[in-house]
Amino acid sequence: MTDFFKGIQAVKYEGPETENEFTFRYYNPDEVIMGKRMEDHLRFAVAYWHSFAYEGGDPFGGRTFDRPWFGDSMDAAKLKADAAFEMFDILGAPYFCFHDLDVRPEGKTFAENKRNLEEIVDYFAQKMETSKTKLLWGTANLFTHRRFMAGAATNPDPEVFAYSAATIKSCMDATMKLGGENYVLWGGREGYETLLNTDLTKEAEHAARMLEMVVEYKHKMGWDGQILIEPKPQEPSKHQYDFDVATVYGFLKRFGLENEVKMNIEQGHAILAGHSFEHELALAGSLGMLGSIDMNRNDYQSGWDTDQFPNNVPEMALAYYEVLKAGGFTKGGTNFDARIRRQSLDAEDLILSHIGGMDCCARGLKAAAAMLEDGKLEAARDARYAGWDTDGAKAMLGSDLASIQERVLADNVNPEPRSGRQERLENLVNRYL
Ligand code: XLS
Ligand code: NI
Ligand code: NI
């Protein structure tokens, strides 16, 4: 036991009336919603990087946090793991997620990195024998070290492609060994700073080949986890190839990978792309591509990926509405890719931020389920398209321009516009919140 979280008890559900800050008011893991336990709907994950590796830096200043595990030795990495699993227990977190660089010190060579990761993975595996927390996904950090400054799979230097492929293999091995349910690829620097030095064709082909190798390795190992791409439009690079759900879908179709790969959709990234979160989720749902979500909001004024914990229930309600409509999570879940602010120095802040985020998502989920069960919103949507239920309308889709023109002339077709009833629907949604 470390003494980092000393005095903080396991967080329990006490209901909305409680005065105790260290309890859940809405997140009640065992409560059954639409036939499924809340914990099984939401499948919360703690992000190792933000909670344990982030030092409190911003572009204008460095470390503000003082954590006993900061340092680049294996002992420090193990202390970090001890504290992490203590926090998972306190929160009753069903899952966590990590990058290789979050959990192991950076070595001088690839071989050293590989050994360090394997040692920590063994350490995790021991802890996971007694912990209830499982691995939602693993991933490789192919963006922090300077070797990746011009990309990983899309780097003009084939040796960086090689280093990246070797690293991905290690991270997939780690994920499989720990029973992870997904493997995520976020293309941190897969994009460009300037078109003046960039070959778009080569970079796309190399990115696709790397992804194919990931899929091939998954099948070779007989692993049944999901491979997920995480879209983001920019930051750190000026333009990122995995811009948004629509762009990633086009890329997957272009290279014939659309049945092998799904998406991990992050709220903050949706906003950076100029979309709402529910837009990205709805589109992924309609394409059958919704794999998992990163549940962290951006500040709407800053235009930066601020990775804050969610605190807006109406937004969560619309988001989980799309998740439920898409059939809910199977292997995916709700990862808090969120960090506390750099002035939030205390161990308590780490716990309270997660409690708040979990409660906010739980309220959103409950509202979404009520909306879906009530059926009024879907009924209104169906009514809007009811014209298409007729045999004539269906047959038209199988006909051609000339026959359609003949009928329009013969029947003197002259459609009357109808209200889209937006405000009525907005009023309806507000009744569930
Ligand atoms: C960064 C991304 C990153 C991925 C994992 O903006 O959200 O944290 O989720 O590499
Ligand atoms: Ni992000
Ligand atoms: Ni993310």
GROMACS .gro file of C-alpha atoms and ligand atoms in nm:
model
  445
    1MET     CA    1   0.000   0.000   0.000
    2THR     CA    2   0.122   0.349  -0.083
    3ASP     CA    3  -0.003   0.630   0.137
    4PHE     CA    4  -0.093   0.854  -0.158
    5PHE     CA    5  -0.469   0.812  -0.121
    6LYS     CA    6  -0.460   0.764   0.256
    7GLY     CA    7  -0.784   0.834   0.435
    8ILE     CA    8  -0.992   0.801   0.116
    9GLN     CA    9  -1.239   0.513   0.138
   10ALA     CA   10  -1.388   0.311  -0.145
   11VAL     CA   11  -1.653   0.524  -0.316
   12LYS     CA   12  -2.008   0.392  -0.281
   13TYR     CA   13  -2.344   0.488  -0.428
   14GLU     CA   14  -2.547   0.689  -0.177
   15GLY     CA   15  -2.803   0.863  -0.398
   16PRO     CA   16  -2.863   1.228  -0.491
   17GLU     CA   17  -2.946   1.345  -0.137
   18THR     CA   18  -2.612   1.262   0.025
   19GLU     CA   19  -2.389   1.535   0.170
   20ASN     CA   20  -2.077   1.318   0.131
   21GLU     CA   21  -1.863   1.438  -0.161
   22PHE     CA   22  -1.684   1.106  -0.188
   23THR     CA   23  -1.988   0.910  -0.299
   24PHE     CA   24  -2.178   0.854  -0.620
   25ARG     CA   25  -2.508   1.034  -0.640
   26TYR     CA   26  -2.621   0.884  -0.972
   27TYR     CA   27  -2.373   0.614  -1.070
   28ASN     CA   28  -2.519   0.303  -0.918
   29PRO     CA   29  -2.333   0.012  -1.080
   30ASP     CA   30  -2.603  -0.246  -1.006
   31GLU     CA   31  -2.903  -0.041  -1.110
   32VAL     CA   32  -3.067  -0.203  -1.411
   33ILE     CA   33  -3.140   0.021  -1.707
   34MET     CA   34  -3.301  -0.121  -2.020
   35GLY     CA   35  -3.226  -0.470  -1.896
   36LYS     CA   36  -2.857  -0.415  -1.828
   37ARG     CA   37  -2.658  -0.307  -1.519
   38MET     CA   38  -2.537   0.052  -1.531
   39GLU     CA   39  -2.177  -0.062  -1.490
   40ASP     CA   40  -2.216  -0.289  -1.795
   41HIS     CA   41  -2.364  -0.008  -2.002
   42LEU     CA   42  -2.104   0.254  -1.921
   43ARG     CA   43  -1.790   0.040  -1.882
   44PHE     CA   44  -1.585   0.324  -1.733
   45ALA     CA   45  -1.209   0.329  -1.779
   46VAL     CA   46  -0.942   0.539  -1.606
   47ALA     CA   47  -0.676   0.677  -1.843
   48TYR     CA   48  -0.334   0.598  -1.699
   49TRP     CA   49  -0.162   0.885  -1.881
   50HIS     CA   50  -0.372   1.172  -1.752
   51SER     CA   51  -0.416   1.044  -1.398
   52PHE     CA   52  -0.065   0.917  -1.330
   53ALA     CA   53   0.181   1.039  -1.594
   54TYR     CA   54   0.064   1.397  -1.653
   55GLU     CA   55   0.283   1.634  -1.451
   56GLY     CA   56   0.068   1.946  -1.471
   57GLY     CA   57   0.257   2.115  -1.755
   58ASP     CA   58   0.115   2.351  -2.015
   59PRO     CA   59   0.286   2.538  -2.302
   60PHE     CA   60   0.394   2.810  -2.059
   61GLY     CA   61   0.503   2.617  -1.756
   62GLY     CA   62   0.622   2.278  -1.641
   63ARG     CA   63   0.541   2.041  -1.362
   64THR     CA   64   0.299   2.154  -1.094
   65PHE     CA   65   0.216   1.813  -0.947
   66ASP     CA   66   0.430   1.648  -0.688
   67ARG     CA   67   0.388   1.271  -0.713
   68PRO     CA   68   0.614   1.023  -0.535
   69TRP     CA   69   0.631   0.810  -0.854
   70PHE     CA   70   0.768   1.078  -1.088
   71GLY     CA   71   1.107   0.957  -1.213
   72ASP     CA   72   1.237   0.727  -1.484
   73SER     CA   73   1.331   0.412  -1.295
   74MET     CA   74   1.147   0.081  -1.288
   75ASP     CA   75   1.095   0.132  -0.913
   76ALA     CA   76   0.914   0.457  -0.987
   77ALA     CA   77   0.705   0.282  -1.254
   78LYS     CA   78   0.604   0.017  -1.000
   79LEU     CA   79   0.515   0.274  -0.737
   80LYS     CA   80   0.302   0.446  -1.000
   81ALA     CA   81   0.129   0.115  -1.071
   82ASP     CA   82   0.066   0.062  -0.700
   83ALA     CA   83  -0.100   0.402  -0.670
   84ALA     CA   84  -0.295   0.348  -0.994
   85PHE     CA   85  -0.446   0.018  -0.881
   86GLU     CA   86  -0.528   0.174  -0.542
   87MET     CA   87  -0.723   0.444  -0.723
   88PHE     CA   88  -0.898   0.187  -0.945
   89ASP     CA   89  -1.011   0.009  -0.627
   90ILE     CA   90  -1.129   0.328  -0.458
   91LEU     CA   91  -1.341   0.414  -0.763
   92GLY     CA   92  -1.451   0.058  -0.832
   93ALA     CA   93  -1.335   0.129  -1.188
   94PRO     CA   94  -1.416  -0.165  -1.411
   95TYR     CA   95  -1.142  -0.074  -1.662
   96PHE     CA   96  -0.825   0.122  -1.733
   97CYS     CA   97  -0.635   0.217  -2.051
   98PHE     CA   98  -0.266   0.288  -2.109
   99HIS     CA   99   0.011   0.372  -2.357
  100ASP     CA  100   0.350   0.200  -2.323
  101LEU     CA  101   0.516   0.530  -2.232
  102ASP     CA  102   0.272   0.594  -1.944
  103VAL     CA  103   0.369   0.277  -1.762
  104ARG     CA  104   0.740   0.220  -1.827
  105PRO     CA  105   1.053   0.438  -1.829
  106GLU     CA  106   1.189   0.528  -2.173
  107GLY     CA  107   1.502   0.319  -2.238
  108LYS     CA  108   1.808   0.399  -2.446
  109THR     CA  109   1.729   0.130  -2.702
  110PHE     CA  110   1.424  -0.044  -2.841
  111ALA     CA  111   1.530  -0.364  -2.664
  112GLU     CA  112   1.534  -0.181  -2.331
  113ASN     CA  113   1.186  -0.037  -2.394
  114LYS     CA  114   1.059  -0.382  -2.476
  115ARG     CA  115   1.205  -0.531  -2.156
  116ASN     CA  116   1.074  -0.246  -1.942
  117LEU     CA  117   0.726  -0.285  -2.082
  118GLU     CA  118   0.728  -0.662  -2.033
  119GLU     CA  119   0.838  -0.624  -1.672
  120ILE     CA  120   0.561  -0.376  -1.596
  121VAL     CA  121   0.305  -0.588  -1.779
  122ASP     CA  122   0.398  -0.879  -1.551
  123TYR     CA  123   0.357  -0.647  -1.254
  124PHE     CA  124   0.012  -0.540  -1.380
  125ALA     CA  125  -0.084  -0.903  -1.443
  126GLN     CA  126  -0.007  -0.990  -1.080
  127LYS     CA  127  -0.220  -0.702  -0.956
  128MET     CA  128  -0.503  -0.791  -1.192
  129GLU     CA  129  -0.530  -1.135  -1.036
  130THR     CA  130  -0.689  -0.976  -0.730
  131SER     CA  131  -0.819  -0.646  -0.868
  132LYS     CA  132  -1.163  -0.621  -1.031
  133THR     CA  133  -1.025  -0.369  -1.283
  134LYS     CA  134  -0.967  -0.500  -1.634
  135LEU     CA  135  -0.798  -0.354  -1.938
  136LEU     CA  136  -1.030  -0.176  -2.181
  137TRP     CA  137  -0.753  -0.095  -2.427
  138GLY     CA  138  -0.384  -0.059  -2.476
  139THR     CA  139  -0.204   0.161  -2.725
  140ALA     CA  140   0.142   0.278  -2.830
  141ASN     CA  141   0.269   0.628  -2.775
  142LEU     CA  142   0.413   0.706  -3.119
  143PHE     CA  143   0.411   1.083  -3.079
  144THR     CA  144   0.606   1.206  -2.772
  145HIS     CA  145   0.965   1.104  -2.850
  146ARG     CA  146   1.147   1.322  -3.104
  147ARG     CA  147   1.200   1.024  -3.336
  148PHE     CA  148   0.827   1.046  -3.416
  149MET     CA  149   0.823   1.418  -3.490
  150ALA     CA  150   0.744   1.360  -3.859
  151GLY     CA  151   0.499   1.079  -3.793
  152ALA     CA  152   0.516   0.707  -3.716
  153ALA     CA  153   0.367   0.496  -4.000
  154THR     CA  154   0.364   0.804  -4.224
  155ASN     CA  155   0.722   0.909  -4.150
  156PRO     CA  156   0.938   0.970  -4.459
  157ASP     CA  157   1.210   0.760  -4.291
  158PRO     CA  158   1.140   0.385  -4.328
  159GLU     CA  159   1.337   0.316  -4.008
  160VAL     CA  160   1.080   0.514  -3.813
  161PHE     CA  161   0.810   0.299  -3.975
  162ALA     CA  162   1.009  -0.004  -3.856
  163TYR     CA  163   1.052   0.131  -3.502
  164SER     CA  164   0.680   0.206  -3.490
  165ALA     CA  165   0.580  -0.139  -3.617
  166ALA     CA  166   0.808  -0.300  -3.359
  167THR     CA  167   0.657  -0.084  -3.084
  168ILE     CA  168   0.301  -0.162  -3.191
  169LYS     CA  169   0.380  -0.533  -3.175
  170SER     CA  170   0.502  -0.492  -2.814
  171CYS     CA  171   0.193  -0.294  -2.721
  172MET     CA  172  -0.044  -0.544  -2.886
  173ASP     CA  173   0.137  -0.825  -2.702
  174ALA     CA  174   0.096  -0.634  -2.374
  175THR     CA  175  -0.273  -0.573  -2.445
  176MET     CA  176  -0.338  -0.938  -2.528
  177LYS     CA  177  -0.144  -1.063  -2.228
  178LEU     CA  178  -0.350  -0.845  -1.994
  179GLY     CA  179  -0.679  -0.956  -2.149
  180GLY     CA  180  -0.744  -0.616  -2.307
  181GLU     CA  181  -1.067  -0.593  -2.506
  182ASN     CA  182  -0.953  -0.336  -2.765
  183TYR     CA  183  -0.638  -0.198  -2.922
  184VAL     CA  184  -0.646   0.172  -3.013
  185LEU     CA  185  -0.452   0.361  -3.278
  186TRP     CA  186  -0.460   0.735  -3.240
  187GLY     CA  187  -0.246   0.889  -3.512
  188GLY     CA  188  -0.077   1.149  -3.296
  189ARG     CA  189   0.160   1.278  -3.561
  190GLU     CA  190   0.012   1.101  -3.863
  191GLY     CA  191  -0.051   1.419  -4.054
  192TYR     CA  192   0.157   1.709  -4.169
  193GLU     CA  193   0.288   2.051  -4.075
  194THR     CA  194   0.325   2.171  -4.435
  195LEU     CA  195   0.217   2.030  -4.770
  196LEU     CA  196   0.542   2.168  -4.915
  197ASN     CA  197   0.735   1.866  -4.789
  198THR     CA  198   0.457   1.605  -4.780
  199ASP     CA  199   0.367   1.321  -5.019
  200LEU     CA  200   0.002   1.252  -4.942
  201THR     CA  201  -0.016   0.937  -5.154
  202LYS     CA  202   0.283   0.766  -4.996
  203GLU     CA  203   0.180   0.863  -4.644
  204ALA     CA  204  -0.172   0.724  -4.687
  205GLU     CA  205  -0.041   0.400  -4.835
  206HIS     CA  206   0.205   0.352  -4.551
  207ALA     CA  207  -0.057   0.428  -4.286
  208ALA     CA  208  -0.288   0.173  -4.448
  209ARG     CA  209  -0.015  -0.091  -4.467
  210MET     CA  210   0.064  -0.045  -4.097
  211LEU     CA  211  -0.302  -0.083  -4.013
  212GLU     CA  212  -0.322  -0.398  -4.225
  213MET     CA  213  -0.024  -0.539  -4.037
  214VAL     CA  214  -0.204  -0.470  -3.710
  215VAL     CA  215  -0.510  -0.657  -3.838
  216GLU     CA  216  -0.293  -0.942  -3.971
  217TYR     CA  217  -0.118  -0.975  -3.634
  218LYS     CA  218  -0.450  -0.976  -3.451
  219HIS     CA  219  -0.570  -1.266  -3.666
  220LYS     CA  220  -0.239  -1.449  -3.649
  221MET     CA  221  -0.262  -1.439  -3.269
  222GLY     CA  222  -0.627  -1.545  -3.275
  223TRP     CA  223  -0.716  -1.243  -3.065
  224ASP     CA  224  -1.083  -1.143  -3.060
  225GLY     CA  225  -1.034  -0.783  -2.946
  226GLN     CA  226  -1.144  -0.481  -3.146
  227ILE     CA  227  -0.901  -0.265  -3.342
  228LEU     CA  228  -1.002   0.099  -3.313
  229ILE     CA  229  -0.889   0.420  -3.483
  230GLU     CA  230  -0.938   0.740  -3.286
  231PRO     CA  231  -1.018   1.035  -3.516
  232LYS     CA  232  -0.884   1.385  -3.444
  233PRO     CA  233  -0.861   1.674  -3.692
  234GLN     CA  234  -0.550   1.855  -3.573
  235GLU     CA  235  -0.313   1.895  -3.277
  236PRO     CA  236  -0.034   1.807  -3.247
  237SER     CA  237   0.002   1.824  -3.626
  238LYS     CA  238  -0.155   2.106  -3.821
  239HIS     CA  239  -0.362   1.858  -4.019
  240GLN     CA  240  -0.424   1.499  -3.907
  241TYR     CA  241  -0.522   1.233  -4.157
  242ASP     CA  242  -0.777   1.070  -3.925
  243PHE     CA  243  -0.973   1.395  -3.927
  244ASP     CA  244  -1.317   1.273  -3.820
  245VAL     CA  245  -1.548   0.974  -3.847
  246ALA     CA  246  -1.638   1.042  -4.211
  247THR     CA  247  -1.273   1.078  -4.315
  248VAL     CA  248  -1.162   0.765  -4.131
  249TYR     CA  249  -1.448   0.569  -4.286
  250GLY     CA  250  -1.339   0.683  -4.633
  251PHE     CA  251  -0.981   0.577  -4.556
  252LEU     CA  252  -1.092   0.234  -4.431
  253LYS     CA  253  -1.310   0.180  -4.741
  254ARG     CA  254  -1.030   0.292  -4.970
  255PHE     CA  255  -0.803   0.025  -4.831
  256GLY     CA  256  -1.070  -0.243  -4.771
  257LEU     CA  257  -1.038  -0.239  -4.392
  258GLU     CA  258  -1.390  -0.129  -4.299
  259ASN     CA  259  -1.490  -0.470  -4.167
  260GLU     CA  260  -1.178  -0.506  -3.951
  261VAL     CA  261  -1.152  -0.172  -3.775
  262LYS     CA  262  -1.399   0.041  -3.578
  263MET     CA  263  -1.360   0.379  -3.411
  264ASN     CA  264  -1.288   0.522  -3.069
  265ILE     CA  265  -1.465   0.857  -3.070
  266GLU     CA  266  -1.358   1.137  -2.839
  267GLN     CA  267  -1.586   1.423  -2.745
  268GLY     CA  268  -1.312   1.686  -2.750
  269HIS     CA  269  -1.192   1.572  -3.092
  270ALA     CA  270  -1.544   1.597  -3.234
  271ILE     CA  271  -1.556   1.957  -3.118
  272LEU     CA  272  -1.212   2.033  -3.265
  273ALA     CA  273  -1.342   1.898  -3.598
  274GLY     CA  274  -1.633   2.142  -3.587
  275HIS     CA  275  -1.889   1.872  -3.506
  276SER     CA  276  -2.095   1.791  -3.202
  277PHE     CA  277  -2.011   1.470  -3.018
  278GLU     CA  278  -2.354   1.330  -3.102
  279HIS     CA  279  -2.291   1.398  -3.471
  280GLU     CA  280  -1.979   1.181  -3.466
  281LEU     CA  281  -2.153   0.910  -3.265
  282ALA     CA  282  -2.464   0.911  -3.482
  283LEU     CA  283  -2.259   0.888  -3.799
  284ALA     CA  284  -2.043   0.607  -3.660
  285GLY     CA  285  -2.360   0.432  -3.545
  286SER     CA  286  -2.519   0.456  -3.888
  287LEU     CA  287  -2.201   0.318  -4.048
  288GLY     CA  288  -2.173   0.035  -3.795
  289MET     CA  289  -1.840   0.179  -3.683
  290LEU     CA  290  -1.902   0.278  -3.320
  291GLY     CA  291  -1.646   0.094  -3.110
  292SER     CA  292  -1.573   0.291  -2.795
  293ILE     CA  293  -1.567   0.649  -2.662
  294ASP     CA  294  -1.320   0.885  -2.496
  295MET     CA  295  -1.535   1.089  -2.265
  296ASN     CA  296  -1.357   1.418  -2.215
  297ARG     CA  297  -1.482   1.760  -2.307
  298ASN     CA  298  -1.301   2.053  -2.454
  299ASP     CA  299  -1.333   2.407  -2.337
  300TYR     CA  300  -1.558   2.565  -2.598
  301GLN     CA  301  -1.363   2.893  -2.597
  302SER     CA  302  -1.004   2.773  -2.606
  303GLY     CA  303  -1.003   2.575  -2.934
  304TRP     CA  304  -0.761   2.331  -2.775
  305ASP     CA  305  -0.789   1.968  -2.666
  306THR     CA  306  -0.823   2.056  -2.297
  307ASP     CA  307  -0.924   1.702  -2.193
  308GLN     CA  308  -1.157   1.797  -1.909
  309PHE     CA  309  -1.388   1.566  -1.722
  310PRO     CA  310  -1.747   1.578  -1.850
  311ASN     CA  311  -1.986   1.796  -1.650
  312ASN     CA  312  -2.270   1.871  -1.888
  313VAL     CA  313  -2.563   1.633  -1.846
  314PRO     CA  314  -2.762   1.736  -2.156
  315GLU     CA  315  -2.457   1.667  -2.375
  316MET     CA  316  -2.407   1.329  -2.210
  317ALA     CA  317  -2.773   1.243  -2.262
  318LEU     CA  318  -2.752   1.305  -2.637
  319ALA     CA  319  -2.424   1.114  -2.655
  320TYR     CA  320  -2.551   0.804  -2.474
  321TYR     CA  321  -2.872   0.825  -2.674
  322GLU     CA  322  -2.662   0.758  -2.985
  323VAL     CA  323  -2.463   0.488  -2.807
  324LEU     CA  324  -2.783   0.311  -2.698
  325LYS     CA  325  -2.935   0.347  -3.043
  326ALA     CA  326  -2.626   0.186  -3.191
  327GLY     CA  327  -2.686  -0.112  -2.960
  328GLY     CA  328  -2.459  -0.005  -2.672
  329PHE     CA  329  -2.101  -0.107  -2.612
  330THR     CA  330  -1.990  -0.463  -2.671
  331LYS     CA  331  -1.613  -0.454  -2.625
  332GLY     CA  332  -1.586  -0.076  -2.601
  333GLY     CA  333  -1.657   0.151  -2.309
  334THR     CA  334  -1.633   0.502  -2.166
  335ASN     CA  335  -1.270   0.601  -2.122
  336PHE     CA  336  -1.202   0.919  -1.926
  337ASP     CA  337  -0.928   1.056  -2.149
  338ALA     CA  338  -0.945   1.349  -1.907
  339ARG     CA  339  -0.707   1.522  -1.674
  340ILE     CA  340  -0.748   1.744  -1.374
  341ARG     CA  341  -0.638   2.107  -1.412
  342ARG     CA  342  -0.280   2.194  -1.323
  343GLN     CA  343  -0.388   2.376  -1.008
  344SER     CA  344  -0.575   2.066  -0.885
  345LEU     CA  345  -0.282   1.938  -0.685
  346ASP     CA  346  -0.437   1.696  -0.439
  347ALA     CA  347  -0.497   1.324  -0.443
  348GLU     CA  348  -0.858   1.411  -0.359
  349ASP     CA  349  -0.889   1.607  -0.684
  350LEU     CA  350  -0.804   1.292  -0.880
  351ILE     CA  351  -1.081   1.100  -0.706
  352LEU     CA  352  -1.344   1.375  -0.713
  353SER     CA  353  -1.293   1.443  -1.083
  354HIS     CA  354  -1.370   1.081  -1.162
  355ILE     CA  355  -1.669   1.075  -0.928
  356GLY     CA  356  -1.809   1.382  -1.101
  357GLY     CA  357  -1.748   1.242  -1.448
  358MET     CA  358  -1.903   0.907  -1.361
  359ASP     CA  359  -2.209   1.071  -1.206
  360CYS     CA  360  -2.253   1.301  -1.506
  361CYS     CA  361  -2.236   1.008  -1.749
  362ALA     CA  362  -2.477   0.808  -1.532
  363ARG     CA  363  -2.733   1.091  -1.539
  364GLY     CA  364  -2.688   1.122  -1.914
  365LEU     CA  365  -2.735   0.749  -1.961
  366LYS     CA  366  -3.051   0.747  -1.750
  367ALA     CA  367  -3.198   1.036  -1.945
  368ALA     CA  368  -3.103   0.871  -2.274
  369ALA     CA  369  -3.261   0.542  -2.172
  370ALA     CA  370  -3.581   0.719  -2.065
  371MET     CA  371  -3.593   0.899  -2.399
  372LEU     CA  372  -3.544   0.580  -2.592
  373GLU     CA  373  -3.788   0.374  -2.383
  374ASP     CA  374  -4.052   0.642  -2.408
  375GLY     CA  375  -4.012   0.633  -2.785
  376LYS     CA  376  -4.157   0.977  -2.859
  377LEU     CA  377  -3.842   1.105  -3.026
  378GLU     CA  378  -3.808   0.800  -3.250
  379ALA     CA  379  -4.180   0.807  -3.326
  380ALA     CA  380  -4.148   1.168  -3.442
  381ARG     CA  381  -3.847   1.077  -3.655
  382ASP     CA  382  -4.034   0.782  -3.809
  383ALA     CA  383  -4.335   1.001  -3.879
  384ARG     CA  384  -4.114   1.247  -4.066
  385TYR     CA  385  -4.007   0.973  -4.307
  386ALA     CA  386  -4.340   0.788  -4.316
  387GLY     CA  387  -4.391   0.875  -4.683
  388TRP     CA  388  -4.112   0.636  -4.765
  389ASP     CA  389  -4.307   0.343  -4.618
  390THR     CA  390  -4.544   0.334  -4.917
  391ASP     CA  391  -4.489   0.081  -5.195
  392GLY     CA  392  -4.481   0.359  -5.455
  393ALA     CA  393  -4.199   0.542  -5.281
  394LYS     CA  394  -3.998   0.223  -5.237
  395ALA     CA  395  -4.047   0.125  -5.601
  396MET     CA  396  -3.925   0.468  -5.712
  397LEU     CA  397  -3.578   0.390  -5.572
  398GLY     CA  398  -3.561   0.101  -5.818
  399SER     CA  399  -3.673   0.304  -6.117
  400ASP     CA  400  -3.491   0.575  -6.318
  401LEU     CA  401  -3.495   0.949  -6.388
  402ALA     CA  402  -3.707   0.926  -6.705
  403SER     CA  403  -3.986   0.715  -6.550
  404ILE     CA  404  -3.989   0.937  -6.244
  405GLN     CA  405  -4.027   1.240  -6.469
  406GLU     CA  406  -4.318   1.076  -6.652
  407ARG     CA  407  -4.501   1.014  -6.326
  408VAL     CA  408  -4.434   1.365  -6.193
  409LEU     CA  409  -4.591   1.503  -6.511
  410ALA     CA  410  -4.882   1.259  -6.514
  411ASP     CA  411  -4.973   1.311  -6.145
  412ASN     CA  412  -4.891   1.681  -6.148
  413VAL     CA  413  -4.665   1.627  -5.845
  414ASN     CA  414  -4.623   1.948  -5.649
  415PRO     CA  415  -4.502   1.875  -5.292
  416GLU     CA  416  -4.605   2.096  -5.000
  417PRO     CA  417  -4.323   2.171  -4.745
  418ARG     CA  418  -4.385   2.047  -4.390
  419SER     CA  419  -4.252   2.164  -4.055
  420GLY     CA  420  -3.935   1.997  -3.927
  421ARG     CA  421  -4.068   2.066  -3.574
  422GLN     CA  422  -3.723   2.129  -3.431
  423GLU     CA  423  -3.830   2.337  -3.131
  424ARG     CA  424  -4.100   2.089  -3.043
  425LEU     CA  425  -3.836   1.813  -3.037
  426GLU     CA  426  -3.595   2.025  -2.835
  427ASN     CA  427  -3.870   2.084  -2.581
  428LEU     CA  428  -3.935   1.713  -2.572
  429VAL     CA  429  -3.568   1.628  -2.505
  430ASN     CA  430  -3.554   1.880  -2.220
  431ARG     CA  431  -3.831   1.695  -2.043
  432TYR     CA  432  -3.604   1.395  -1.981
  433LEU     CA  433  -3.315   1.589  -1.829
  434XLS     C1  434  -0.504   1.266  -2.781
  434XLS     C2  435  -0.572   1.139  -2.777
  434XLS     C3  436  -0.499   1.029  -2.702
  434XLS     C4  437  -0.557   0.894  -2.737
  434XLS     C5  438  -0.469   0.779  -2.703
  434XLS     O1  439  -0.561   1.371  -2.810
  434XLS     O2  440  -0.700   1.159  -2.726
  434XLS     O3  441  -0.505   1.053  -2.565
  434XLS     O4  442  -0.680   0.876  -2.676
  434XLS     O5  443  -0.346   0.787  -2.767
  435NI      NI  444  -0.761   1.373  -2.721
  436NI      NI  445  -0.834   1.012  -2.671
   0.00000   0.00000   0.00000
